[in-house]
Short mmCIF file of C-alpha atoms in Angstrom, two decimals:
data_model
loop_
_atom_site.label_atom_id
_atom_site.label_comp_id
_atom_site.label_asym_id
_atom_site.label_seq_id
_atom_site.Cartn_x
_atom_site.Cartn_y
_atom_site.Cartn_z
CA MET A 905 0.00 0.00 0.00
CA LYS A 906 1.22 3.46 -0.92
CA CYS A 907 -0.55 6.80 -0.75
CA HIS A 908 0.17 10.52 -0.63
CA VAL A 909 -1.64 12.92 1.70
CA PRO A 910 -1.60 16.63 0.76
CA GLY A 911 -0.56 19.23 3.30
CA PRO A 912 -4.03 20.43 4.47
CA ASN A 913 -5.21 16.84 4.98
CA VAL A 914 -2.15 15.95 7.08
CA LYS A 915 -3.61 18.12 9.83
CA VAL A 916 -6.86 16.12 9.71
CA LEU A 917 -4.95 12.83 9.83
CA GLY A 918 -2.96 14.03 12.82
CA ARG A 919 -6.10 15.01 14.74
CA THR A 920 -7.54 11.60 13.89
CA ILE A 921 -4.57 9.79 15.41
CA HIS A 922 -4.81 11.90 18.57
CA ALA A 923 -8.55 11.18 18.87
CA LEU A 924 -8.00 7.43 18.45
CA ALA A 925 -5.25 7.51 21.06
CA ARG A 926 -7.86 8.41 23.69
CA PHE A 927 -9.72 5.20 22.86
CA GLY A 928 -7.09 2.47 22.61
CA ASP A 929 -3.39 1.64 22.82
CA GLU A 930 -3.19 -0.15 19.46
CA LEU A 931 -3.97 1.09 15.96
CA TYR A 932 -5.27 -1.19 13.23
CA LEU A 933 -4.75 -0.10 9.61
CA GLU A 934 -6.40 -1.74 6.62
CA SER A 935 -6.16 -0.70 2.97
CA LEU A 936 -9.11 -1.43 0.71
CA ALA A 937 -9.72 -0.75 -2.95
CA ASP A 938 -11.47 2.58 -2.34
CA CYS A 939 -10.43 3.67 1.17
CA ILE A 940 -8.16 3.23 4.18
CA LEU A 941 -9.60 2.20 7.53
CA LEU A 942 -8.16 3.06 10.94
CA ARG A 943 -9.57 1.22 13.96
CA THR A 944 -8.92 0.95 17.67
CA LEU A 945 -10.48 -0.63 20.75
CA ASN A 946 -10.01 0.21 24.42
CA ALA A 947 -8.68 -2.29 26.96
CA SER A 948 -12.08 -3.05 28.50
CA GLU A 949 -13.65 -3.51 25.04
CA SER A 950 -16.38 -0.99 25.85
CA ALA A 951 -15.40 1.67 23.28
CA TYR A 952 -14.60 1.22 19.60
CA ALA A 953 -13.60 3.78 16.97
CA MET A 954 -13.33 3.50 13.19
CA LEU A 955 -12.13 6.19 10.77
CA LYS A 956 -12.63 5.82 7.04
CA PHE A 957 -10.66 7.90 4.52
CA ASN A 958 -11.95 7.68 0.95
CA ARG A 959 -9.78 7.82 -2.16
CA ASN A 960 -10.39 11.54 -2.70
CA PHE A 961 -8.70 12.25 0.65
CA PHE A 962 -5.36 11.34 -0.97
CA SER A 963 -3.54 12.89 -3.90
CA TYR A 964 -2.21 9.43 -4.81
CA PHE A 965 -3.66 6.09 -3.71
CA ASN A 966 -2.65 2.50 -4.51
CA TYR A 967 -3.90 -0.07 -2.05
CA ASN A 968 -1.83 -3.04 -3.41
CA TYR A 969 1.38 -1.26 -4.39
CA TYR A 970 3.66 -3.98 -2.96
CA SER A 971 1.39 -6.90 -3.79
CA THR A 972 1.79 -9.04 -6.89
CA GLU A 973 -1.76 -10.39 -6.81
CA ASP A 974 -4.78 -8.19 -7.41
CA ASN A 975 -6.60 -9.17 -4.24
CA GLU A 976 -7.53 -7.53 -1.00
CA GLY A 977 -5.26 -4.89 0.46
CA LEU A 978 -2.82 -5.18 3.30
CA LYS A 979 -3.63 -4.89 7.00
CA CYS A 980 -1.51 -4.43 10.08
CA LYS A 981 -1.48 -3.49 13.77
CA ILE A 982 0.95 -0.95 15.23
CA SER A 983 1.47 0.72 18.58
CA MET A 984 -0.58 3.85 19.15
CA LYS A 985 2.33 5.48 20.98
CA SER A 986 4.52 5.11 17.91
CA ALA A 987 1.85 6.70 15.73
CA LEU A 988 1.56 9.64 18.13
CA ASN A 989 5.29 10.29 17.87
CA CYS A 990 4.87 10.84 14.13
CA PHE A 991 2.04 13.38 14.50
CA LYS A 992 3.17 15.77 17.20
CA SER A 993 1.32 19.13 17.40
CA PRO A 994 -1.20 18.40 14.62
CA ALA A 995 -2.64 21.92 14.83
CA HIS A 996 0.43 23.34 13.05
CA MET A 997 1.28 20.47 10.71
CA ASP A 998 -0.43 22.06 7.70
CA LYS A 999 1.97 25.01 7.95
CA GLN A 1000 5.06 22.81 8.01
CA VAL A 1001 4.28 19.70 5.94
CA GLU A 1002 3.77 19.94 2.20
CA ASN A 1003 3.12 16.24 1.58
CA LEU A 1004 2.98 12.97 3.49
CA GLU A 1005 3.79 9.60 1.97
CA ILE A 1006 2.50 6.45 3.70
CA LYS A 1007 3.90 3.08 2.69
CA LEU A 1008 3.12 -0.35 4.05
CA ASP A 1009 5.80 -2.87 3.08
CA PRO A 1010 4.95 -6.41 4.24
CA GLU A 1011 8.43 -7.72 3.43
CA GLN A 1012 10.17 -5.32 5.81
CA CYS A 1013 7.30 -5.48 8.35
CA LYS A 1014 7.42 -1.70 8.53
CA LEU A 1015 4.87 1.07 8.19
CA ILE A 1016 6.66 4.13 6.85
CA PHE A 1017 5.54 7.76 7.34
CA GLN A 1018 7.62 10.16 5.28
CA PHE A 1019 6.95 13.87 5.84
CA LYS A 1020 8.16 16.24 3.14
CA CYS A 1021 8.35 19.60 4.87
CA LYS A 1022 9.23 23.07 3.67
CA HIS A 1023 12.80 24.08 2.79
CA GLY A 1024 13.51 20.55 1.54
CA ILE A 1025 13.33 18.89 4.96
CA VAL A 1026 12.29 15.22 4.92
CA LYS A 1027 11.32 13.33 8.08
CA THR A 1028 10.96 9.56 7.89
CA HIS A 1029 9.43 7.39 10.63
CA PHE A 1030 9.70 3.60 10.55
CA ILE A 1031 7.09 1.88 12.71
CA SER A 1032 7.31 -1.82 13.45
CA ILE A 1033 4.27 -3.94 12.61
CA LEU A 1034 3.03 -5.89 15.64
CA ASP A 1035 0.64 -8.16 13.79
CA SER A 1036 -0.82 -8.62 10.31
CA LYS A 1037 -4.49 -8.80 11.13
CA ALA A 1038 -7.53 -6.58 11.15
CA MET A 1039 -10.14 -5.91 13.80
CA GLU A 1040 -13.80 -5.14 13.25
CA ALA A 1041 -16.74 -4.59 15.59
CA VAL A 1042 -20.30 -5.77 14.98
CA TYR A 1043 -23.00 -3.17 15.64
CA THR A 1044 -26.23 -1.87 14.13
CA LYS A 1045 -26.67 1.71 12.96
CA ASP A 1046 -29.27 1.64 10.17
CA LEU A 1047 -32.38 0.17 11.80
CA VAL A 1048 -32.33 1.96 15.14
CA PRO A 1049 -35.48 3.83 16.25
CA ASN A 1050 -33.73 6.79 17.89
CA ARG A 1051 -31.76 9.26 15.76
CA ILE A 1052 -30.50 12.68 16.83
CA THR A 1053 -28.34 15.04 14.79
CA SER A 1054 -26.71 17.84 16.75
CA SER A 1055 -23.96 20.37 16.35
CA GLN A 1056 -20.91 19.64 18.43
CA ARG A 1057 -21.21 23.05 20.14
CA ILE A 1058 -24.47 22.18 21.92
CA LEU A 1059 -23.15 18.92 23.32
CA SER A 1060 -19.77 20.42 24.24
CA GLU A 1061 -21.40 23.26 26.18
CA ALA A 1062 -23.64 20.77 27.98
CA ILE A 1063 -20.75 18.49 28.96
CA GLY A 1064 -18.77 21.52 30.13
CA ASN A 1065 -21.13 21.82 33.11
CA PHE A 1066 -20.12 18.41 34.49
CA GLN A 1067 -17.33 17.76 36.97
CA ASN A 1068 -13.97 16.42 35.81
CA SER A 1069 -14.39 13.52 38.24
CA ASP A 1070 -17.54 12.25 36.48
CA ASP A 1071 -16.70 8.96 34.77
CA GLN A 1072 -20.06 8.23 33.14
CA VAL A 1073 -22.95 10.23 31.73
CA THR A 1074 -26.59 9.18 31.48
CA LEU A 1075 -28.64 10.25 28.45
CA GLU A 1076 -32.41 10.10 28.72
CA ALA A 1077 -34.26 10.54 25.43
CA LEU A 1078 -37.79 11.87 25.84
CA ALA A 1079 -40.40 12.86 23.30
CA GLN A 1080 -39.60 16.58 23.45
CA SER A 1081 -36.19 16.84 25.11
CA VAL A 1082 -32.95 15.13 26.07
CA LEU A 1083 -31.70 14.94 29.65
CA LEU A 1084 -27.98 14.61 30.39
CA ARG A 1085 -26.90 13.88 33.95
CA ASN A 1086 -23.87 12.48 35.70
CA TYR A 1087 -24.02 8.86 36.77
CA ILE A 1088 -23.63 8.18 40.49
CA ASP A 1089 -23.02 4.78 42.00
CA ALA A 1090 -25.60 3.58 44.52
CA ASN A 1091 -22.88 2.88 47.11
CA VAL A 1092 -21.67 6.51 47.16
CA ASP A 1093 -22.84 8.94 49.83
CA LEU A 1094 -25.21 11.28 47.96
CA SER A 1095 -24.64 14.13 50.41
CA LYS A 1096 -21.03 14.41 49.21
CA ILE A 1097 -21.77 14.27 45.48
CA ILE A 1098 -22.67 17.11 43.10
CA ARG A 1099 -25.67 16.22 40.97
CA THR A 1100 -25.74 17.77 37.49
CA GLN A 1101 -28.58 17.59 34.97
CA ILE A 1102 -28.91 19.40 31.64
CA ASN A 1103 -32.21 19.61 29.77
CA ILE A 1104 -31.90 20.19 26.00
CA ARG A 1105 -35.11 20.72 24.07
CA SER A 1106 -35.68 18.99 20.76
CA VAL A 1107 -35.77 22.29 18.83
CA GLU A 1108 -32.09 22.81 19.65
CA PHE A 1109 -31.06 19.84 17.47
CA ASP A 1110 -30.81 19.70 13.69
CA SER A 1111 -33.00 16.60 13.60
CA TYR A 1112 -34.77 14.74 16.40
CA ILE A 1113 -36.44 11.35 15.95
CA ILE A 1114 -37.29 9.28 19.03
CA GLY A 1115 -39.06 5.98 18.34
CA PHE A 1116 -39.45 5.14 22.03
CA GLU A 1117 -38.19 6.82 25.17
CA THR A 1118 -35.13 5.18 26.66
CA ILE A 1119 -32.16 5.74 28.97
CA ILE A 1120 -28.53 4.88 28.22
CA THR A 1121 -25.34 5.35 30.24
CA PHE A 1122 -21.87 5.46 28.66
CA THR A 1123 -18.34 6.57 29.51
CA MET A 1124 -17.46 10.24 29.70
CA LYS A 1125 -13.81 9.99 28.58
CA GLU A 1126 -14.53 8.63 25.10
CA PHE A 1127 -17.53 10.95 24.74
CA LYS A 1128 -15.33 14.00 25.33
CA ALA A 1129 -12.75 12.64 22.87
CA LEU A 1130 -15.22 12.36 20.00
CA LEU A 1131 -16.66 15.80 20.82
CA ALA A 1132 -13.16 17.29 20.59
CA PHE A 1133 -12.64 15.53 17.24
CA ALA A 1134 -15.94 16.90 15.87
CA GLU A 1135 -15.06 20.36 17.12
CA ALA A 1136 -11.68 20.27 15.39
CA LEU A 1137 -13.32 19.37 12.07
CA SER A 1138 -16.40 21.61 12.64
CA LEU A 1139 -18.75 18.76 11.75
CA PRO A 1140 -22.13 17.77 13.29
CA ILE A 1141 -22.67 14.58 15.28
CA GLN A 1142 -25.29 11.92 14.66
CA LEU A 1143 -26.47 9.83 17.62
CA GLN A 1144 -28.06 6.47 16.82
CA PHE A 1145 -29.14 4.19 19.64
CA GLU A 1146 -31.79 1.68 20.67
CA SER A 1147 -32.26 0.73 24.30
CA THR A 1148 -30.25 0.09 27.44
CA GLY A 1149 -27.58 -2.57 26.99
CA LYS A 1150 -27.14 -2.00 23.25
CA PRO A 1151 -24.33 0.23 21.98
CA VAL A 1152 -24.78 3.85 21.00
CA VAL A 1153 -23.16 4.94 17.74
CA PHE A 1154 -21.80 8.47 17.13
CA ILE A 1155 -21.24 9.24 13.44
CA ILE A 1156 -19.17 12.17 12.15
CA HIS A 1157 -18.72 12.66 8.40
CA ASN A 1158 -18.46 15.36 5.78
CA GLY A 1159 -20.26 13.42 3.05
CA SER A 1160 -17.47 12.39 0.69
CA THR A 1161 -14.01 12.41 2.24
CA ILE A 1162 -14.02 11.20 5.84
CA GLU A 1163 -16.42 9.17 7.97
CA ALA A 1164 -15.97 8.31 11.65
CA HIS A 1165 -17.90 5.83 13.78
CA PHE A 1166 -17.54 5.88 17.55
CA VAL A 1167 -19.32 3.00 19.28
CA LEU A 1168 -19.76 3.10 23.07
CA ALA A 1169 -21.22 0.35 25.22
CA THR A 1170 -24.19 1.29 27.41
CA SER A 1171 -25.19 0.14 30.86
CA LYS A 1172 -28.39 0.25 32.86
CA PRO A 1173 -28.65 3.16 35.35
CA ASP A 1174 -29.26 2.44 39.00
CA ASN A 1175 -32.95 2.84 39.89
CA VAL A 1176 -32.25 4.39 43.28
CA THR A 1177 -29.97 7.21 42.21
CA GLN A 1178 -30.82 7.51 38.53
CA GLY A 1179 -34.63 7.69 38.53
CA THR A 1180 -36.20 8.77 35.24
CA SER A 1181 -38.58 11.62 34.70
CA THR A 1182 -40.84 9.38 32.64
CA GLN A 1183 -41.27 7.02 35.56
CA ASN A 1184 -41.75 9.98 37.87
CA SER A 1185 -44.52 11.48 35.76
CA SER A 1186 -46.38 8.18 35.57
CA ARG A 1187 -46.02 7.75 39.33
CA VAL A 1188 -47.45 11.22 39.98
CA GLU A 1189 -50.37 10.65 37.61
CA LYS A 1190 -51.11 7.34 39.29
CA SER A 1191 -51.10 8.96 42.72
CA LYS A 1192 -53.47 11.68 41.48
CA ARG A 1193 -55.97 9.14 40.19
CA LYS A 1194 -55.74 7.21 43.43
CA ASP A 1195 -56.40 10.32 45.51
CA SER A 1196 -59.43 11.30 43.43
CA ASN A 1197 -61.09 7.96 44.15
CA LEU A 1198 -60.65 8.15 47.92
CA GLU A 1199 -63.66 9.37 49.98
CA GLN A 1200 -62.15 9.96 53.36
CA GLY A 1201 -61.76 12.90 55.68
CA SER A 1202 -59.36 15.75 55.25
CA ALA A 1203 -56.96 14.31 57.82
CA SER A 1204 -56.47 11.07 55.91
CA LYS A 1205 -56.07 12.96 52.63
CA LYS A 1206 -53.51 15.28 54.10
CA LEU A 1207 -51.60 12.33 55.56
CA HIS A 1208 -51.61 10.64 52.16
CA LEU A 1209 -50.23 13.76 50.48
CA ASP A 1210 -47.52 14.07 53.12
CA MET A 1211 -46.50 10.49 52.40
CA GLU A 1212 -46.29 11.22 48.68
CA VAL A 1213 -44.13 14.30 49.29
CA SER A 1214 -41.81 12.34 51.56
CA LYS A 1215 -41.42 9.70 48.84
CA CYS A 1216 -40.55 12.44 46.36
CA LEU A 1217 -37.91 13.84 48.66
CA ASP A 1218 -36.34 10.43 49.12
CA GLU A 1219 -35.71 10.04 45.38
CA ASP A 1220 -32.97 12.11 43.77
CA SER A 1221 -34.69 12.38 40.41
CA HIS A 1222 -37.57 14.35 41.95
CA LEU A 1223 -35.20 17.18 42.65
CA PHE A 1224 -35.87 18.28 39.09
CA ASN A 1225 -39.67 17.79 39.13
CA PHE A 1226 -42.65 19.53 40.66
CA VAL A 1227 -45.59 17.75 42.30
CA ASP A 1228 -48.90 19.50 41.52
CA ILE A 1229 -51.64 18.93 44.12
CA PRO A 1230 -55.07 19.28 42.46
CA CYS A 1231 -57.48 21.70 44.07
CA ASP A 1232 -60.56 19.53 43.54
CA ILE A 1233 -59.27 16.85 45.92
CA VAL A 1234 -60.22 18.86 49.02
CA ASP A 1235 -63.83 20.08 49.31
CA LYS A 1236 -64.94 23.45 50.56
CA ASN A 1237 -65.77 22.38 54.11
CA ASN A 1238 -62.41 20.76 54.52
CA CYS A 1239 -60.74 23.89 53.18
CA ASP A 1240 -62.46 25.93 55.94
CA ASN A 1241 -61.22 23.49 58.55
CA ILE A 1242 -57.71 23.66 57.16
CA VAL A 1243 -57.83 27.48 57.17
CA ASN A 1244 -59.04 27.54 60.79
CA SER A 1245 -56.31 25.11 61.80
CA GLU A 1246 -53.75 27.25 60.03
CA LYS A 1247 -55.00 30.34 61.90
CA THR A 1248 -54.72 28.48 65.18
CA CYS A 1249 -51.16 27.47 64.30
CA VAL A 1250 -50.31 31.08 63.46
CA ASN A 1251 -51.76 32.34 66.76
CA ASN A 1252 -49.85 29.73 68.68
CA SER A 1253 -46.66 30.69 66.89
CA VAL A 1254 -47.26 34.38 67.69
CA MET A 1255 -47.88 33.62 71.38
CA SER A 1256 -44.76 31.51 71.49
CA ALA A 1257 -42.83 34.35 69.88
CA MET A 1258 -44.18 36.80 72.52
CA ASP A 1259 -43.18 34.43 75.27
CA CYS A 1260 -39.71 34.33 73.83
CA ASP A 1261 -39.39 38.12 74.37
CA ASN A 1262 -39.79 37.74 78.20
CA ILE A 1263 -36.49 36.03 78.66
CA PRO A 1264 -34.85 37.11 81.98
CA ALA A 1265 -31.60 38.99 81.73
CA SER A 1266 -28.37 37.25 82.38
CA PRO A 1267 -27.05 37.67 85.95
CA THR A 1268 -24.21 40.12 86.32
CA SER A 1269 -21.25 39.55 88.52
CA ARG A 1270 -20.89 41.99 91.44
CA THR A 1271 -17.56 40.70 92.62
CA MET A 1272 -15.51 43.21 90.66
CA ILE A 1273 -17.77 46.12 91.67
CA LYS A 1274 -17.47 45.31 95.40
CA SER A 1275 -13.71 45.04 95.17
CA VAL A 1276 -13.37 48.53 93.63
CA PHE A 1277 -16.10 50.32 95.64
CA GLN A 1278 -15.74 48.29 98.81
CA ARG A 1279 -16.35 51.20 101.27
CA CYS A 1280 -19.54 52.20 99.47
CA PHE A 1281 -21.15 48.88 100.34
CA GLU A 1282 -20.26 49.03 104.06
CA SER A 1283 -23.21 49.57 106.39
CA THR A 1284 -21.31 52.15 108.51
CA PHE A 1285 -20.15 54.21 105.54
CA ASP A 1286 -20.70 58.02 105.89
CA PRO A 1287 -20.10 60.03 102.71
CA ARG A 1288 -19.34 63.14 104.81
CA SER A 1289 -16.33 61.48 106.31
CA ILE A 1290 -14.51 61.58 103.03
CA GLN A 1291 -12.07 64.48 102.82
CA ARG A 1292 -12.67 66.21 99.59
CA VAL A 1293 -9.39 67.32 98.03
CA VAL A 1294 -9.62 69.50 94.91
CA LEU A 1295 -6.98 68.32 92.49
CA ALA A 1296 -7.93 70.66 89.64
CA GLU A 1297 -9.80 73.91 90.14
CA ASN A 1298 -12.40 75.21 87.74
CA SER A 1299 -10.98 77.49 85.10
CA ASP A 1300 -14.12 79.60 84.88
CA SER A 1301 -15.90 81.48 87.60
CA GLU A 1302 -19.00 79.46 86.97
#
């Protein structure tokens, strides 16, 4: 395989290598008749990335340059660290590199990157081939019911509100909006954790199709990496997903030159700490219908409502919801009783406040006073016995 990458596209290739490096430690390269594929997989096999460069990305392309038979192209696996050493500071590579030649020689077991820079400078990197095999993931992206197309700016600004310590993010797709919140383990003390939730309406996206409402949880590290890649290329992001447990696919492409697939595994959120708003709304509606059918006194109704409010406070997801108490549940007579009871409570609180004003003063110590004015407190003290000595006379006659 032999191909030439023009100077402006070298910058794109460099950003691609840096994005893949945040997914896995090994890079798989495969040359086909019409494109070159770059793939990687993380150590836990929960995140997969594939970059496809079509023929028009290169100024020269020959997928079987070193092969004598006209069959499938070559494939290899190299170290991601070695690839990163070839593409240092990709933001400025277009200003330095005029052309890049990539050669895959199976006889030498080397992948060669030759940079032809300005002023006649040529940099050649020889990377050892670890294995001659390809890697491919199996996932579905065409027949999924949920499809969202968004600009990378909206998702980047939303993720910017999360803490750096958040490892996973939960996405809840509703009929009219998307909820993004940080995932919290059930064994963690909730009083020491910052809860973050972002609500993005459907009108903010370029396209919004939700076949059925669902919740998915995936890793934050790889999600930030693909957002940074989309931001560098100024391309929108397509989200395609099904339900919990099935992977979510992020697609970034410009239509003809480059196409990227980022596949992240999803997990089921914990029901205690990651309650959904859809479940909350159905629970509130069910409680309303139950209350309307009850024909008991105001005390029992009030007790039932207090129990519902306490349940809402126990669940973290209700921090972002409001419980509406219908006015027709309580009749007019009961309302009068409640008002009278409230007045009684107010009067009692006022009386208790008045009683609080009659607090006796704190006792003062007289020990110091008696020690200074000891003679004044004697029973036989006669003020006339004190000899009055004028130390300073009055300056005026008055």
